[in-house]
Coordinates of C-alpha atoms and ligand atoms in Angstrom, one line a residue:
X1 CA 0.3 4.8 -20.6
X2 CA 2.3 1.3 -21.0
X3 CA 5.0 0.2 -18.6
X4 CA 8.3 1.7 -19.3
X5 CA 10.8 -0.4 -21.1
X6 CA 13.0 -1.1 -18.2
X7 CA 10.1 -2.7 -15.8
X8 CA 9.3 -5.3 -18.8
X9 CA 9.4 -9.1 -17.3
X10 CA 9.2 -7.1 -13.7
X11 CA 5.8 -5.3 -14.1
X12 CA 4.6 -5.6 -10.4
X13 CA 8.3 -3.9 -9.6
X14 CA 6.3 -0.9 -11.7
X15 CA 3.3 -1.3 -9.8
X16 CA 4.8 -1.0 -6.3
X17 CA 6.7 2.1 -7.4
X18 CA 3.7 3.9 -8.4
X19 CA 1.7 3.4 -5.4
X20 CA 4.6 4.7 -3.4
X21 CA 5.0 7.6 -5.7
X22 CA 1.3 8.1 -5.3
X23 CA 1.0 7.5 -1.9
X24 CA 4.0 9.5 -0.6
X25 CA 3.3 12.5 -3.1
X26 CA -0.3 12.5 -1.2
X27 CA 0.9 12.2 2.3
X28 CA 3.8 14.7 1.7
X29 CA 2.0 17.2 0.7
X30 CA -0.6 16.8 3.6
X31 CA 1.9 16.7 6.6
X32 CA 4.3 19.0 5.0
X33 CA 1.1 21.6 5.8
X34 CA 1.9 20.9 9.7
X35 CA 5.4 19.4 10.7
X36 CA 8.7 21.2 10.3
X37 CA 10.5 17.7 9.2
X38 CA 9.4 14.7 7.5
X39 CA 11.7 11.8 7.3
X40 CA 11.6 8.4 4.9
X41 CA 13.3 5.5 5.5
X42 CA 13.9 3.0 3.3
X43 CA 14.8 0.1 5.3
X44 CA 15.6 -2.8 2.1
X45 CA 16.6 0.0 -0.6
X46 CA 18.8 -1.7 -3.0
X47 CA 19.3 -0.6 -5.9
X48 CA 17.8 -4.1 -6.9
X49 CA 17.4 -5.1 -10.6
X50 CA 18.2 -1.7 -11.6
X51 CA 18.2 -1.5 -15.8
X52 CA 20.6 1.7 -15.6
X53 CA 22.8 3.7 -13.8
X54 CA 20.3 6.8 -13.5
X55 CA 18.6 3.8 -11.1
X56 CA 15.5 5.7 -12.9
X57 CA 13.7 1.6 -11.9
X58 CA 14.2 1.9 -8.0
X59 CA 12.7 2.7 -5.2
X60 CA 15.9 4.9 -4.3
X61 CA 15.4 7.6 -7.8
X62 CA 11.8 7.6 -7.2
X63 CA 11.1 7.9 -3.6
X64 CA 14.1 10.8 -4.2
X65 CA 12.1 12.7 -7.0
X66 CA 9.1 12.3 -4.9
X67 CA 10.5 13.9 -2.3
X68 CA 11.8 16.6 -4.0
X69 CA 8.5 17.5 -6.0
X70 CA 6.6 17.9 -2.9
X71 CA 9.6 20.0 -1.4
X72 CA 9.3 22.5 -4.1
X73 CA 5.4 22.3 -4.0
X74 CA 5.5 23.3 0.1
X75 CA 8.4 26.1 -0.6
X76 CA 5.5 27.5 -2.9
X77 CA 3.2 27.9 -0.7
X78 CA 5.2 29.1 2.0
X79 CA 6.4 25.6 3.6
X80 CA 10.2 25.6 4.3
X81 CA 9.7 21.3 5.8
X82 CA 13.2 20.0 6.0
X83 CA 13.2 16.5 4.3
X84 CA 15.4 14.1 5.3
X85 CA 15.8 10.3 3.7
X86 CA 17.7 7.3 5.0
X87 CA 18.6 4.3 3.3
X88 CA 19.4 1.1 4.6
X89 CA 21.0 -1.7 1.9
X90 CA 22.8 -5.4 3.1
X91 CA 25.1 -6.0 0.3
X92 CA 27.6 -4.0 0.0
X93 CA 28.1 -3.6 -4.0
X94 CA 24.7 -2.4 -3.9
X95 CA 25.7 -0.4 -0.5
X96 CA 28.7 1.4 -3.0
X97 CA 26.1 2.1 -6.0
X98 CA 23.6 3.5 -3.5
X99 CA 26.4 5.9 -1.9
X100 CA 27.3 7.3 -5.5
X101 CA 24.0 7.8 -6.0
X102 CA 23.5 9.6 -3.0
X103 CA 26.3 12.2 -3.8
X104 CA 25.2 12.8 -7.2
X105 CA 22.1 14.1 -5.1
X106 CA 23.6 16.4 -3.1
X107 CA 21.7 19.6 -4.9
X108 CA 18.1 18.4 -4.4
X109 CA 18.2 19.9 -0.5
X110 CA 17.2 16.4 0.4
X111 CA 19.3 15.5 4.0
X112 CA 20.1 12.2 2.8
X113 CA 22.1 9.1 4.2
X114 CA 22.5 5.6 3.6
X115 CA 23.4 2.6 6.3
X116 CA 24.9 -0.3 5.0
X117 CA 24.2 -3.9 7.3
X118 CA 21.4 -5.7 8.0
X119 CA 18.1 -3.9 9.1
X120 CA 17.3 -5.7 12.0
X121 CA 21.0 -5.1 13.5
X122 CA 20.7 -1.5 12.3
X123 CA 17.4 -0.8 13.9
X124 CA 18.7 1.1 17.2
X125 CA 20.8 3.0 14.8
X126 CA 17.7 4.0 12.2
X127 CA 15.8 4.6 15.4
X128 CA 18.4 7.2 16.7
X129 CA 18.6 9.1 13.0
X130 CA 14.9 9.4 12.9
X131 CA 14.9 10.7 16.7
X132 CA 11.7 10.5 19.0
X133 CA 9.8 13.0 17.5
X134 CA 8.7 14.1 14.2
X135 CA 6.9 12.3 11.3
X136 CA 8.6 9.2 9.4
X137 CA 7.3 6.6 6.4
X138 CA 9.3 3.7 6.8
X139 CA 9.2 1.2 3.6
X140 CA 9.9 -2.1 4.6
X141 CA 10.6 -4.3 0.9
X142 CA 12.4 -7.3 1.9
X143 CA 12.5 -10.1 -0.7
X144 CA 11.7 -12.3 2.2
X145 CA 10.1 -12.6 5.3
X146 CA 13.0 -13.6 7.7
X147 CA 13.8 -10.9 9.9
X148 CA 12.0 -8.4 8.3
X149 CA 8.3 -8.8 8.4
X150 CA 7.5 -10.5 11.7
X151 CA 6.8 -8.9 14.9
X152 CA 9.4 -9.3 17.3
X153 CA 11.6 -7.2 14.2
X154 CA 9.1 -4.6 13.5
X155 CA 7.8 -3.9 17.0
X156 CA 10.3 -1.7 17.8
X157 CA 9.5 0.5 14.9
X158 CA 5.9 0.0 15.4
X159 CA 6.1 1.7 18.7
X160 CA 7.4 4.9 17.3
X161 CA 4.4 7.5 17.5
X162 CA 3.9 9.5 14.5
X163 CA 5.0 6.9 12.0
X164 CA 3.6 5.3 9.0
X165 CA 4.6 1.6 7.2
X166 CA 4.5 0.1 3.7
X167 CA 5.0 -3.2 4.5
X168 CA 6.0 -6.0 1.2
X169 CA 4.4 -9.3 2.9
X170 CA 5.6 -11.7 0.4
X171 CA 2.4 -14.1 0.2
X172 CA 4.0 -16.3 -2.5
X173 CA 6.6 -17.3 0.1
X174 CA 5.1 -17.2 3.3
X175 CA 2.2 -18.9 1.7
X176 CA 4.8 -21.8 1.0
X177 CA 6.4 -21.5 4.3
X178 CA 3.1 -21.8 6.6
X179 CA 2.8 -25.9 6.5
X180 CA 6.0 -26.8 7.6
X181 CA 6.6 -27.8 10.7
X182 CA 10.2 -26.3 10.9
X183 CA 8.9 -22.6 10.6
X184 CA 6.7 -22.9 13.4
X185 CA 8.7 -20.6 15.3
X186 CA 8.4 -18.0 12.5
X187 CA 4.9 -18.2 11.7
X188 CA 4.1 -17.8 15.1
X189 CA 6.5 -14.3 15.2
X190 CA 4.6 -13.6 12.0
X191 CA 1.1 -14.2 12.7
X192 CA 0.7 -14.1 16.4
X193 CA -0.4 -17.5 15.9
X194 CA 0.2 -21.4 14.1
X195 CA -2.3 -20.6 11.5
X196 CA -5.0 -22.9 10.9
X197 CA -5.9 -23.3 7.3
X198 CA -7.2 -26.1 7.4
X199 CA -10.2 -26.7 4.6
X200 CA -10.0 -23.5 3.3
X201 CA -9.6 -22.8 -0.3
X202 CA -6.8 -21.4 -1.6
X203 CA -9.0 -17.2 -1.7
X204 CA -10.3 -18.4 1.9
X205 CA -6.7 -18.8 3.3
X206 CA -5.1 -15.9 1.2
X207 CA -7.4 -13.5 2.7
X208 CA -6.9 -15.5 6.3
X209 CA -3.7 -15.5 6.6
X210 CA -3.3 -11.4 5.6
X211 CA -5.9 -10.5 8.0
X212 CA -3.9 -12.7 10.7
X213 CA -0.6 -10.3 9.5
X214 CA -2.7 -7.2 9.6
X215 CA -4.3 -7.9 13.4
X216 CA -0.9 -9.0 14.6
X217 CA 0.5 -5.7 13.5
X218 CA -2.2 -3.9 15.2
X219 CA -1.3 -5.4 19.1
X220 CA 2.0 -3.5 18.8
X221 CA 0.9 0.1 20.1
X222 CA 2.4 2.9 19.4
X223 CA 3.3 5.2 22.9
X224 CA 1.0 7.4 23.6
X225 CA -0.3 7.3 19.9
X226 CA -3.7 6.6 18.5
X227 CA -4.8 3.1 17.6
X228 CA -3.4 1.4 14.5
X229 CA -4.9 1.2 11.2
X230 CA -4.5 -1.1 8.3
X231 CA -5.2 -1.1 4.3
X232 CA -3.7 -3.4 1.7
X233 CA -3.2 -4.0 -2.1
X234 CA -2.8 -6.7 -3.8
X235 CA 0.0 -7.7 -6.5
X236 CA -0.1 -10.3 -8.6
X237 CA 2.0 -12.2 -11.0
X238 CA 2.6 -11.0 -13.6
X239 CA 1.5 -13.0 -16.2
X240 CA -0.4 -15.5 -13.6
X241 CA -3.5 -14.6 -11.9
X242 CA -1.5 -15.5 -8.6
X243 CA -1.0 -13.0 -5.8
X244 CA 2.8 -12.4 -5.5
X245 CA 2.5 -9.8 -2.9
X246 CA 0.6 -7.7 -0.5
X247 CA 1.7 -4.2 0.2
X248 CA 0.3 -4.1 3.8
X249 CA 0.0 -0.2 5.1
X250 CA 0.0 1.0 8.4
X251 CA -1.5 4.2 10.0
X252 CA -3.0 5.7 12.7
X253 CA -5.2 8.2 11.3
X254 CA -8.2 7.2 9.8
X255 CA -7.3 9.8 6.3
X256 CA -4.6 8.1 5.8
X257 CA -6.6 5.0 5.1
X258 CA -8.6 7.1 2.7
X259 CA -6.0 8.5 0.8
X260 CA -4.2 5.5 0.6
X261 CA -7.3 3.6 -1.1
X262 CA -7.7 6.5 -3.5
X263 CA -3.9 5.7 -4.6
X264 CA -4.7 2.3 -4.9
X265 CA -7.6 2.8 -6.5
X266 CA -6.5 5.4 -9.0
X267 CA -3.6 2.6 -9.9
X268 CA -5.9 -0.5 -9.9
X269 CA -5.9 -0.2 -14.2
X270 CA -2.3 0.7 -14.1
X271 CA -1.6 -2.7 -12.6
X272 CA -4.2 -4.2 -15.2
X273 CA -3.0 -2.8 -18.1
X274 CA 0.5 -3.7 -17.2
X275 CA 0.1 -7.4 -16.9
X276 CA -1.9 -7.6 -20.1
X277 CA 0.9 -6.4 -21.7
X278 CA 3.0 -8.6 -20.2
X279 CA 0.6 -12.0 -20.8
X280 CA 0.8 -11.0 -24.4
X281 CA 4.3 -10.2 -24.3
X282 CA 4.2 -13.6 -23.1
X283 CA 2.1 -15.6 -25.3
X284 CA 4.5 -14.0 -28.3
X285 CA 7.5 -15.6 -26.9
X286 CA 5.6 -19.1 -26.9
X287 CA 4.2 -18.5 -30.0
X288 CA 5.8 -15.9 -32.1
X289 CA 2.3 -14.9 -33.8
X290 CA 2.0 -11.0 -33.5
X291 CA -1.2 -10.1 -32.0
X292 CA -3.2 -7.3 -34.1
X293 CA -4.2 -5.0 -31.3
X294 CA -2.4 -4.1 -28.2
X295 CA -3.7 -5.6 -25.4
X296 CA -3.5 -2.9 -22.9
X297 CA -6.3 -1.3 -25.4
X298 CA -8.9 -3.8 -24.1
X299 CA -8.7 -3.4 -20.5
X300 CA -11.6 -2.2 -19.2
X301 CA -12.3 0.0 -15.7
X302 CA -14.3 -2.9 -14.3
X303 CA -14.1 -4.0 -10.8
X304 CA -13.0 -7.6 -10.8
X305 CA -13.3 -9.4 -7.3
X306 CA -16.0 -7.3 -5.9
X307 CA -20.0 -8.1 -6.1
X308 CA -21.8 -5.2 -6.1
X309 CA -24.5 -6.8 -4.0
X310 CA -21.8 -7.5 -1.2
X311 CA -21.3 -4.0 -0.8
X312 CA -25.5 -3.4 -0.9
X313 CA -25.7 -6.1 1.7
X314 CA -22.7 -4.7 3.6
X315 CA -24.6 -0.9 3.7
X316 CA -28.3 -2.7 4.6
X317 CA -26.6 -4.5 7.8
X318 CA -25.0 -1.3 9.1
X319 CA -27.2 1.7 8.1
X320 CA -30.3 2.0 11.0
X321 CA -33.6 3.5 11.1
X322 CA -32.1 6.3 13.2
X323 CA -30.1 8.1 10.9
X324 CA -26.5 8.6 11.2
X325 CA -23.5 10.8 10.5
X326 CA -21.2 9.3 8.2
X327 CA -17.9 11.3 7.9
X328 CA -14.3 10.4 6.7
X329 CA -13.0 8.3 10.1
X330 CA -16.3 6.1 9.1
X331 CA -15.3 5.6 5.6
X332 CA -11.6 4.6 7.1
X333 CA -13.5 2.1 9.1
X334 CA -15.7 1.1 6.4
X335 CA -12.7 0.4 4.0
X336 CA -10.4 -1.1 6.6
X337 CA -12.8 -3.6 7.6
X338 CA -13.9 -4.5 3.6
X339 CA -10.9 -3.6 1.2
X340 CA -13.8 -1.8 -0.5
X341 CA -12.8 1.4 -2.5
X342 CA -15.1 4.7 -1.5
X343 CA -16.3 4.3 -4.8
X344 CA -18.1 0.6 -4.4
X345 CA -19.7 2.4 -1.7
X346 CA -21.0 5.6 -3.5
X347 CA -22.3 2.8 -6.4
X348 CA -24.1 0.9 -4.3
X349 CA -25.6 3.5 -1.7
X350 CA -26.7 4.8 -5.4
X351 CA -28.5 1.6 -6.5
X352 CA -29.8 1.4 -3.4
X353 CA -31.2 4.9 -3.0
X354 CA -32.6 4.2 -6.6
X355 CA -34.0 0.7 -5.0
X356 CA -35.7 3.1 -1.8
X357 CA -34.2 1.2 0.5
X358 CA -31.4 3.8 1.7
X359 CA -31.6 7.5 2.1
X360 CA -29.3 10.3 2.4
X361 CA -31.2 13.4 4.2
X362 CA -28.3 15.7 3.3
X363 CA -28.4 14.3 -0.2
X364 CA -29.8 16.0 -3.5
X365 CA -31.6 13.8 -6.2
X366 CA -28.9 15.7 -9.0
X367 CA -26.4 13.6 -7.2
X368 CA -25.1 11.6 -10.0
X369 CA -21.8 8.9 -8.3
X370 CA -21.1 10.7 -5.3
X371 CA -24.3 9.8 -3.3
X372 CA -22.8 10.7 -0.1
X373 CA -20.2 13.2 0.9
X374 CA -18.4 12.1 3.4
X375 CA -16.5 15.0 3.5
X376 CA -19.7 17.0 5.2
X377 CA -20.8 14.7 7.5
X378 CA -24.2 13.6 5.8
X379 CA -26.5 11.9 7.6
X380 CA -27.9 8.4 6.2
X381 CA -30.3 6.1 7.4
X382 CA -32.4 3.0 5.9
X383 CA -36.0 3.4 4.7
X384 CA -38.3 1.7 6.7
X385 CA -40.8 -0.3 4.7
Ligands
SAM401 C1 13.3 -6.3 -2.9 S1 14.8 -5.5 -2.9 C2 14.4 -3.8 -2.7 C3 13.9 -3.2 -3.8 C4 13.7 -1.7 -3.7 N1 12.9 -1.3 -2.5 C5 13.0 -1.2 -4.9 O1 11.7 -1.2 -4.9 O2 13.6 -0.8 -5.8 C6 15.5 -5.9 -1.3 C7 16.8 -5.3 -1.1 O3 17.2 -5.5 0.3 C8 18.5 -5.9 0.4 N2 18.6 -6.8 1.6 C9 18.4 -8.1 1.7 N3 18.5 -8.4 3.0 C10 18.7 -7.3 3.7 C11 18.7 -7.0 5.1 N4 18.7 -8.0 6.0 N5 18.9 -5.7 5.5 C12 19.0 -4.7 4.5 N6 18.9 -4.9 3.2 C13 18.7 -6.2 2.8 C14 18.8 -6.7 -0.9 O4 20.2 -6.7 -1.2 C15 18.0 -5.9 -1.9 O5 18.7 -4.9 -2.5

């Protein structure tokens, strides 16, 4: 499927959207099985960009329709969860479009209400609409990083037990931002430190600097709560092969790291696809030459950015001679600590079971991707030689 009309020239806009659809339509349905209410905030809604007044292109419309699918889904199966969504939007002729929007709502059973100010003034008042208790996803898409993204505005937030964040950490600026001297102050609310990026190349420090946002978000604990978890996806530019953002997620249960990655994974050729359309889009503007086939037709299901060997390496240096149960919380650790999707792991404990270097003594040899469920617990171990 291509990218809808209104997301051309603002693919990764489509990108975002559907790993929040994905995500939340995931997560809804599981908690929905055991709280009462679930709440979502969304704490930099717009609309933003919006192609039409149906705001069918926002987070606003899709979060909503979200929401209202897994509502209906839950009432089926006997569920009566009480949803309720709050929006939070600075400027104020988006603040208007956002209330109409609202009201033309009304019949979707959604508890809905929208703030209008600046989300780090309006924090105490979120904080008091989603109450002390009870399960909230807060969505935190600034187009910046000043009071939004650091620590000293989040923590609050981050202290709330039973809570889960998307986080937009705007690389491309921050990225920019990080050398000079007069952001010091900020980098250090950001990073927990003054980065040092000294001699690294420009992957080394990507993948420094986002590992320095995720640890940083991980000192802030939550009362009483579990500790904190982190997963990202990358976005890039559209038509350059330049990160433009990281959607950092937070959680404090290890499934939610797992489902999360199956979103992303499950939307990893959605984002392909889309910016192949949109490099050929762009190479017709420059040249005006209609290309013969489509380019979203030769994108392929190949992992880009991941050696399979890595991952081999990565099982050799933690599987022992003892064998060992690996169950889901492992796979959460496993893919927190790599960015690895479950199914780099399942290929290469596969090529390395076919290798005998690996074995899986809960395993059957008609296993053909899934080598290991983690689901059941299965107990692996290295061969020794
Ligand atoms: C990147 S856009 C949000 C896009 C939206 N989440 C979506 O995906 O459709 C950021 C929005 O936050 C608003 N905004 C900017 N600064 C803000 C602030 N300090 N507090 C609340 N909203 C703010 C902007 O007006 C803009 O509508």
């Amino acid at each position: 499927m291509g990218v809808p009309d209104q997301y051309r020239g603002r693919e990764q806009t489509y990108f975002k959207h559907r790993l929040l659809e994905a995500y939340l339509e995931r997560l809804f349905m599981i908690v929905g099985h055991h709280e009462q209410t679930i709440c979502y905030v969304d704490c930099f809604a717009g609309p933003w960009e919006e192609q039409g007044d149906d705001l069918g292109d926002t987070s606003i419309a899709r979060s909503l329709n979200i929401i209202k699918k897994c509502r209906g889904g839950l009432r089926k199966i006997g569920k009566n969860v009480q949803f309720r969504a709050l929006f939070v939007e600075q400027k104020s002729k988006s603040f208007h479009k956002l209330q109409d929007y609202l009201s033309s709502r009304k019949d979707d059973g959604i508890d809905t209400q929208a703030l209008n100010g600046s989300f780090h003034e309006l924090i105490p008042e979120i904080f008091k609409w989603c109450g002390p208790h009870g399960f909230v996803f807060f969505f935190i898409d600034p187009k910046g990083w000043k009071n939004a993204v650091e620590l000293p505005t989040l923590a609050p937030l981050l202290r709330r037990p039973d809570s889960e964040f998307l986080i937009n950490f705007m690389y491309d600026f921050l990225s920019r931002t990080v050398p000079q001297a007069k952001f010091q102050d900020d980098m250090w609310n950001i990073f927990g430190v003054i980065p040092d990026d000294q001699g690294k190349s420009p992957e080394q420090r990507e993948a420094y600097l986002l590992s320095l946002y995720r640890n940083n978000l991980k000192q802030v604990l939550p009362v009483g709560g579990k500790k904190p978890r982190t997963a990202c996806v990358k976005v890039l530019k559209p038509t350059k092969d330049r990160t433009l953002y990281h959607l950092v997620y937070l959680t404090r249960h290890h499934k939610g790291i797992v489902v999360f990655m199956e979103a992303s994974y499950k939307l990893e050729l959605v984002q392909k696809r889309a910016r192949a359309v949109a490099k050929q889009d762009e190479r017709f503007q420059r040249s005006r030459q209609m290309e013969m086939f489509a380019a979203a037709e030769h994108v392929s299901g190949e992992r880009v950015g991941r050696d399979l060997v890595d991952v081999e390496e990565y099982w050799l240096k933690n599987l022992k001679d003892k064998p060992e149960r690996y169950g889901m919380e492992k796979l959460a650790d496993m893919q927190e600590e790599t960015g690895w999707f479950e199914s780099d792991f399942q290929e290469a404990f596969g090529e390395l079971t076919r290798k005998g270097l690996v074995k899986n003594l809960d395993g059957t040899p008609k296993r053909r991707s899934k080598f290991v469920h983690f689901n059941d617990d299965e107990r692996l171990a290295k061969v020794t030689l």
